[in-house]
Amino acid sequence: MSAQATPATVAAGRTKTTYTLHPYEPGPIEGGSYGTDAADAIGVPREHVFKTLIAEVDGVFTVGVVPVSASLDLKALAAAVGGKRASMAEPGRAEKITGYVRGGISPLGQRKRLRTVIDSSVNALVAVYVSAGRRGLQMELRPRDLIRLTEATTAPISGA
């Protein structure tokens, strides 16, 4: 792997998907607002940068991908996959399951393919930005490519 290569870039490259990497200097680890920091650092609207969150829906780990300007609506995520109850996965567990560190969790190239739901607002965009698999690196790609690569469904899963 090259210096920029991550499991996410390898996964996209394997399918010859076109993407652009946007490196930036990440803020302090303790800040916790990785997505909004990334949007501001690379100069794109926060509605175009999506964060990857890991939840448990009826005991099954599930990925929710929503704009960094919004929060994940757990009830909507559960409904989108035919479940009843959802809760956020503990950060350490999310890291272990995905193989990524908090603030760098990508929906692509995770250790194990998890069912994935992307907020339907992605369909209105020409380009979407997601973590490329490490803090300080965003990947820009077409929404349809993100949906295809993650085998995701789309649904309105973001809240205010």
Coordinates of C-alpha atoms in Angstrom, one line a residue, residues 46-142:
R46 CA -21.2 20.2 5.7
E47 CA -24.3 18.6 4.0
H48 CA -21.9 17.0 1.5
V49 CA -19.6 15.4 4.0
F50 CA -21.0 12.2 5.5
K51 CA -20.0 10.5 8.7
T52 CA -20.0 6.7 9.3
L53 CA -21.7 5.6 12.5
I54 CA -22.0 2.0 13.8
A55 CA -25.2 1.0 15.6
E56 CA -26.7 -2.2 16.8
V57 CA -30.2 -2.9 15.4
D58 CA -31.8 -5.8 17.2
G59 CA -28.3 -7.1 18.1
V60 CA -26.9 -6.8 14.5
F61 CA -24.2 -4.3 13.8
T62 CA -25.4 -1.8 11.2
V63 CA -23.7 1.1 9.5
G64 CA -25.5 4.4 9.3
V65 CA -24.0 7.1 7.0
V66 CA -25.4 10.6 7.5
P67 CA -24.4 14.2 6.8
V68 CA -22.0 15.6 9.4
S69 CA -24.5 18.5 9.8
A70 CA -27.1 16.0 11.1
S71 CA -27.4 13.2 13.7
L72 CA -28.4 9.6 13.1
D73 CA -32.0 8.9 13.9
L74 CA -31.8 5.5 15.5
K75 CA -35.5 4.8 15.1
A76 CA -35.4 5.6 11.4
L77 CA -32.3 3.4 11.0
A78 CA -34.0 0.5 12.7
A79 CA -37.1 0.9 10.5
A80 CA -34.9 1.1 7.4
V81 CA -33.6 -2.4 8.0
G82 CA -36.8 -3.9 9.3
G83 CA -35.8 -3.7 13.0
K84 CA -37.4 -2.6 16.1
R85 CA -34.7 -1.2 18.4
A86 CA -31.3 0.5 17.7
S87 CA -28.5 1.9 19.9
M88 CA -25.1 3.3 19.1
A89 CA -22.2 0.8 19.3
E90 CA -19.6 1.6 21.9
P91 CA -16.7 3.5 20.2
G92 CA -14.1 0.8 21.1
R93 CA -16.4 -1.9 19.6
A94 CA -17.0 0.2 16.5
E95 CA -13.2 0.4 16.0
K96 CA -12.7 -3.3 16.5
I97 CA -15.6 -4.2 14.1
T98 CA -14.6 -1.9 11.3
G99 CA -10.8 -1.9 11.7
Y100 CA -10.7 1.9 11.7
V101 CA -10.1 4.4 14.5
R102 CA -12.8 6.8 15.7
G103 CA -12.8 9.9 13.5
G104 CA -11.5 7.8 10.6
I105 CA -14.2 5.1 10.2
S106 CA -15.0 4.7 6.5
P107 CA -18.1 3.0 5.1
L108 CA -15.7 1.3 2.6
G109 CA -13.1 -1.4 3.3
Q110 CA -14.3 -2.5 6.7
R111 CA -13.1 -5.7 8.2
K112 CA -16.5 -7.3 7.7
R113 CA -19.2 -6.2 5.4
L114 CA -22.0 -4.8 7.5
R115 CA -25.5 -3.9 6.3
T116 CA -25.4 -0.2 5.5
V117 CA -28.0 2.5 5.2
I118 CA -27.0 5.9 3.7
D119 CA -29.2 8.9 4.3
S120 CA -31.4 9.5 1.3
S121 CA -30.2 13.1 1.1
V122 CA -27.1 11.7 -0.7
N123 CA -29.3 11.2 -3.8
A124 CA -29.5 15.0 -4.3
L125 CA -25.7 15.4 -4.5
V126 CA -23.3 15.3 -7.4
A127 CA -20.4 14.3 -5.1
V128 CA -20.3 13.0 -1.5
Y129 CA -17.3 13.0 0.9
V130 CA -16.6 10.2 3.3
S131 CA -13.7 9.2 5.4
A132 CA -11.0 7.5 3.4
G133 CA -10.0 5.4 6.3
R134 CA -7.9 7.6 8.5
R135 CA -8.2 10.9 10.3
G136 CA -7.2 13.7 8.0
L137 CA -8.2 12.1 4.7
Q138 CA -11.5 12.4 2.9
M139 CA -12.6 10.6 -0.2
E140 CA -14.8 12.3 -2.8
L141 CA -16.9 10.1 -5.0
R142 CA -20.3 9.9 -6.7

